[in-house]
XYZ file of C-alpha atoms in Angstrom:
343
model
C 0.000 0.000 0.000
C 1.425 3.372 -0.885
C 2.159 5.756 2.015
C -0.171 8.591 2.721
C 1.884 11.648 3.700
C 0.244 13.888 6.235
C 0.181 17.611 5.466
C 2.599 19.487 7.714
C -0.133 21.800 8.903
C -2.075 18.827 10.267
C 0.983 17.593 12.126
C 1.582 20.967 13.696
C -2.057 21.424 14.596
C -2.108 18.031 16.264
C 0.990 18.860 18.268
C -0.335 22.246 19.357
C -3.690 20.741 20.208
C -2.003 18.219 22.471
C 0.091 20.864 24.179
C -2.921 23.048 24.902
C -5.504 20.448 25.816
C -3.695 17.753 27.767
C -6.141 15.624 29.718
C -5.677 14.060 33.160
C -3.699 10.863 33.176
C -5.615 7.626 33.269
C -4.604 4.485 35.081
C -3.042 1.705 33.068
C -5.380 -1.259 33.667
C -3.960 -4.726 33.333
C -6.793 -5.573 30.954
C -5.191 -3.343 28.351
C -1.906 -5.204 28.295
C -1.374 -7.511 25.310
C -2.523 -11.094 25.668
C -0.085 -13.998 25.392
C -0.141 -14.007 21.596
C 0.822 -10.342 21.470
C 3.292 -10.265 24.325
C 6.727 -8.849 23.583
C 9.570 -10.562 25.471
C 11.469 -8.275 27.814
C 15.214 -8.542 28.304
C 16.313 -11.045 30.918
C 16.887 -9.316 34.257
C 20.466 -8.841 35.331
C 21.776 -11.057 38.144
C 23.806 -8.209 39.631
C 22.324 -5.595 41.921
C 21.319 -2.418 40.108
C 23.308 0.724 40.853
C 22.037 3.488 43.086
C 19.488 5.619 41.139
C 21.443 8.780 41.841
C 24.620 7.190 40.470
C 22.996 6.640 37.061
C 20.961 9.874 37.240
C 17.769 7.861 36.916
C 14.707 9.873 35.954
C 11.718 7.713 35.174
C 9.524 10.790 34.967
C 11.519 12.050 31.991
C 10.534 12.372 28.349
C 10.412 9.477 25.884
C 10.932 9.965 22.130
C 8.348 8.090 20.070
C 9.682 8.267 16.532
C 7.391 8.082 13.491
C 8.436 6.589 10.142
C 6.621 6.069 6.848
C 8.648 5.132 3.728
C 12.326 4.412 3.142
C 13.275 5.623 -0.341
C 16.484 6.761 -1.998
C 14.793 9.905 -3.356
C 12.397 11.319 -0.728
C 9.380 13.176 -2.072
C 7.995 14.432 1.249
C 9.120 15.160 4.803
C 7.670 11.790 5.765
C 10.191 9.866 3.657
C 13.636 8.850 4.867
C 16.514 7.380 2.954
C 17.703 3.937 4.071
C 21.060 5.519 4.947
C 19.368 8.215 7.027
C 17.301 5.631 8.858
C 20.349 3.496 9.602
C 22.270 6.539 10.837
C 19.441 7.449 13.200
C 19.375 3.936 14.656
C 23.151 4.016 15.075
C 22.827 7.324 16.885
C 20.142 5.972 19.195
C 22.265 2.927 20.040
C 25.319 5.098 20.644
C 23.418 7.430 22.983
C 22.108 4.650 25.176
C 18.556 4.296 23.875
C 16.826 0.923 23.976
C 13.743 0.292 21.805
C 10.487 -0.679 23.507
C 7.074 -1.125 21.916
C 4.176 1.289 22.236
C 2.348 -1.251 24.402
C 5.330 -1.605 26.725
C 5.675 2.167 26.990
C 1.983 2.864 27.575
C 1.526 0.170 30.195
C 4.728 1.105 32.027
C 6.516 -2.188 31.272
C 9.818 -0.481 30.516
C 12.321 -3.139 31.544
C 15.673 -1.810 30.350
C 19.105 -1.604 32.023
C 20.022 1.120 34.485
C 21.224 4.297 32.819
C 19.509 3.509 29.495
C 16.691 5.445 27.831
C 13.578 4.027 26.134
C 12.715 4.942 22.564
C 9.661 3.779 20.614
C 10.050 3.139 16.877
C 6.698 3.374 15.070
C 5.885 2.771 11.400
C 2.646 3.844 9.719
C 0.746 2.522 6.674
C 2.251 -0.961 6.263
C 4.500 0.134 3.402
C 6.666 -2.633 1.860
C 9.785 -0.476 2.274
C 9.290 -0.958 6.007
C 8.977 -4.712 5.913
C 8.678 -7.535 3.422
C 9.586 -11.206 3.503
C 12.168 -12.505 1.066
C 12.079 -15.897 -0.641
C 13.906 -17.329 2.387
C 11.122 -16.229 4.735
C 13.291 -13.572 6.351
C 13.077 -9.742 6.184
C 14.035 -8.515 2.729
C 17.394 -6.688 2.657
C 17.082 -2.921 2.649
C 13.731 -2.809 4.426
C 13.477 -0.922 7.701
C 13.081 -4.072 9.786
C 16.096 -5.719 8.128
C 18.160 -2.603 8.866
C 16.935 -2.556 12.475
C 17.917 -6.201 12.935
C 21.361 -5.503 11.479
C 21.994 -2.517 13.747
C 20.772 -4.477 16.779
C 23.113 -7.364 15.950
C 26.069 -5.000 16.070
C 24.928 -3.240 19.260
C 24.151 -5.786 21.988
C 21.353 -4.471 24.181
C 19.697 -2.469 21.389
C 16.473 -4.463 21.201
C 15.189 -5.139 17.668
C 11.550 -4.281 18.381
C 9.140 -1.752 16.915
C 5.418 -1.050 16.555
C 3.979 -1.223 13.040
C 0.589 0.396 12.359
C -1.166 -1.191 9.410
C -4.122 -0.699 7.089
C -5.701 -3.334 4.845
C -3.270 -5.480 2.833
C -0.141 -4.410 4.717
C 3.358 -4.810 3.259
C 1.879 -5.790 -0.132
C 1.129 -9.210 1.361
C -2.256 -10.883 1.033
C -1.704 -14.085 3.014
C -0.889 -12.608 6.435
C 2.583 -14.160 6.520
C 4.243 -10.794 7.137
C 2.076 -10.038 10.167
C 2.653 -13.506 11.591
C 6.422 -13.102 11.223
C 6.240 -9.798 13.090
C 4.179 -11.352 15.869
C 6.498 -14.340 16.158
C 9.581 -12.123 16.383
C 8.448 -9.774 19.137
C 7.189 -6.820 17.105
C 3.948 -5.054 17.935
C 1.207 -4.878 15.291
C -0.962 -1.804 15.755
C -4.169 -0.523 14.195
C -4.184 2.307 11.634
C -7.780 1.605 10.477
C -8.640 -0.574 7.509
C -8.789 2.229 4.927
C -6.681 4.952 6.568
C -9.849 6.792 7.583
C -9.652 10.409 8.693
C -11.363 9.926 12.055
C -11.773 13.657 12.501
C -14.137 13.903 9.537
C -16.629 11.112 10.238
C -19.454 10.519 12.701
C -19.007 8.602 15.950
C -20.375 5.337 14.525
C -18.041 5.548 11.535
C -15.083 6.131 13.858
C -15.841 2.902 15.664
C -16.485 1.066 12.420
C -13.131 2.132 10.965
C -11.248 1.044 14.079
C -13.055 -2.277 14.480
C -12.592 -3.206 10.810
C -8.892 -2.405 11.012
C -8.561 -4.560 14.098
C -10.427 -7.426 12.444
C -8.031 -7.345 9.507
C -5.134 -7.928 11.894
C -6.950 -10.619 13.859
C -7.870 -12.431 10.641
C -4.197 -12.688 9.671
C -2.988 -13.423 13.217
C -5.735 -15.295 15.085
C -5.692 -14.687 18.824
C -3.566 -11.566 18.564
C -4.612 -8.751 20.871
C -4.211 -5.305 19.322
C -3.100 -2.842 21.984
C -2.737 0.553 20.313
C -3.935 2.799 17.497
C -2.072 5.385 15.419
C -4.449 8.080 14.187
C -4.455 8.356 10.364
C -3.412 11.908 9.428
C -3.109 12.575 13.168
C -6.825 13.423 13.038
C -8.624 13.226 16.385
C -12.291 12.090 16.403
C -14.973 14.512 17.531
C -15.190 12.389 20.668
C -11.492 11.658 21.335
C -12.320 8.804 23.698
C -13.703 6.766 20.773
C -10.190 6.393 19.390
C -9.343 4.369 22.461
C -12.539 2.480 23.311
C -15.572 1.588 21.258
C -17.624 -1.104 19.555
C -19.188 -1.897 16.180
C -21.037 -4.886 14.697
C -20.244 -7.216 17.576
C -16.599 -6.219 17.773
C -14.954 -3.968 20.351
C -11.615 -2.419 21.164
C -9.958 -1.129 24.316
C -6.479 0.256 23.716
C -3.629 1.175 26.016
C -2.560 4.084 23.842
C -3.593 6.296 20.920
C -0.737 7.900 18.981
C -0.974 11.312 17.342
C 1.315 12.789 14.710
C 2.688 15.367 17.107
C 5.989 17.143 17.124
C 7.703 16.477 20.432
C 8.668 13.816 22.983
C 6.025 11.968 24.981
C 5.752 12.198 28.760
C 6.701 9.288 30.984
C 3.820 6.825 31.348
C 4.137 7.393 35.102
C 3.726 11.144 34.793
C 0.485 12.969 35.526
C 0.920 14.467 32.035
C 0.601 11.103 30.285
C -2.611 10.980 28.247
C -3.308 7.599 26.614
C -5.846 9.216 24.281
C -3.378 11.743 22.875
C 0.236 10.591 22.922
C 2.599 12.665 20.749
C 5.217 11.389 18.355
C 8.234 12.897 16.609
C 8.590 12.703 12.838
C 11.916 11.173 11.829
C 13.799 13.839 9.914
C 17.224 15.328 9.251
C 18.324 18.586 10.868
C 17.304 20.661 7.850
C 14.255 20.880 5.641
C 10.585 21.732 6.006
C 9.615 22.097 9.683
C 12.877 20.419 10.714
C 12.616 22.081 14.126
C 9.896 19.543 14.903
C 11.876 16.578 13.595
C 13.828 13.822 15.294
C 17.338 15.155 14.728
C 16.553 18.450 16.443
C 14.702 16.783 19.309
C 17.418 14.185 19.884
C 19.951 17.026 19.919
C 17.886 18.812 22.565
C 17.548 15.706 24.719
C 21.300 15.077 24.437
C 21.987 18.665 25.499
C 19.626 18.369 28.491
C 19.984 14.710 29.531
C 18.159 15.195 32.830
C 14.955 15.836 30.869
C 14.857 12.410 29.251
C 13.664 9.157 30.780
C 16.606 7.311 32.307
C 16.022 3.867 33.789
C 17.041 2.798 37.278
C 17.156 -0.840 36.151
C 14.372 -1.940 38.536
C 11.075 -2.463 36.658
C 8.847 -2.218 39.743
C 10.397 0.999 41.083
C 9.943 4.520 39.729
C 13.095 6.489 40.513
C 13.340 10.219 39.933
C 15.105 13.307 41.253
C 12.843 15.234 43.602
C 13.267 18.245 41.314
C 11.320 16.319 38.638
C 8.180 16.330 40.770
C 6.144 13.244 41.623
C 4.512 10.498 39.557
C 0.757 10.292 39.055
C -1.007 9.355 42.274
C -1.703 5.763 41.230
C 2.059 5.145 41.163
C 2.872 6.778 44.517
C 3.596 3.430 46.223
C 6.299 2.656 43.650
C 8.010 6.042 43.644
C 11.545 6.597 44.901
C 12.671 10.200 44.982
C 16.257 11.187 45.638
């Protein structure tokens, strides 16, 4: 399926809307975590005692970059395209700066199990474009696709988890038999909903919103029986008239209840433990070089800013059940108070 670039003005409007209308944080119910078929394996815990949070400058109330990708092409035709070389360079940078990929579901449900001193990053791909992922004749990711590049970078950087969240429409990755989605499931990737026909949810009635989401979910479940879809990426970044319907709803006997709804956005996302976390409107950062149209909202500029102000980014304490943070960062949302450790 060909990518559907989002007009820059929509991206900026979505980001500004999020900044101005943040809603209270919601709890992260266990019911919204992926079922066994959709579970993503976490790294094995270390046998050694984790370091003191202050020693690694842990801040689990810090910001998390959720990066957004569409096509990988040698000759980009929009700000939503990246070259394969640019994509590889960005992954190399992330690995070199201590980022560890987690899925959207892991981020949104607070299951961020990464080593002390490391930072989570979420890699998201929209539209199910074959430049992102395709299976070769050997049943493995085709060389040059985004997933093949991610696996290669991860192989050369131990600890850089080869996981991502891929948001698909009907007929993803130019595959009609579901084999691509099953490979992703079997190899720890998250499959997310992007609606069956890339529907602009901001331009349709409430019933049509729910129909579009349910039909997209059914397409995934048909290819991967038993898979539990955990998150939605809004096509065009367009928010429904009733924003809550992007997260929960029902149509024609089917229903959905997601841990997270991703916008287009233009900045890092808050920690899932923060009172600022809003599962109905979670921002993303468009992957982009340092120059070009609206580059100030792109990944290179934001990663530069996080590198220049490291205390603002999420840094793990290495203990999944503890939320460590400097007291200057404030306090986590009230439902996490019993897990908080301020220093």
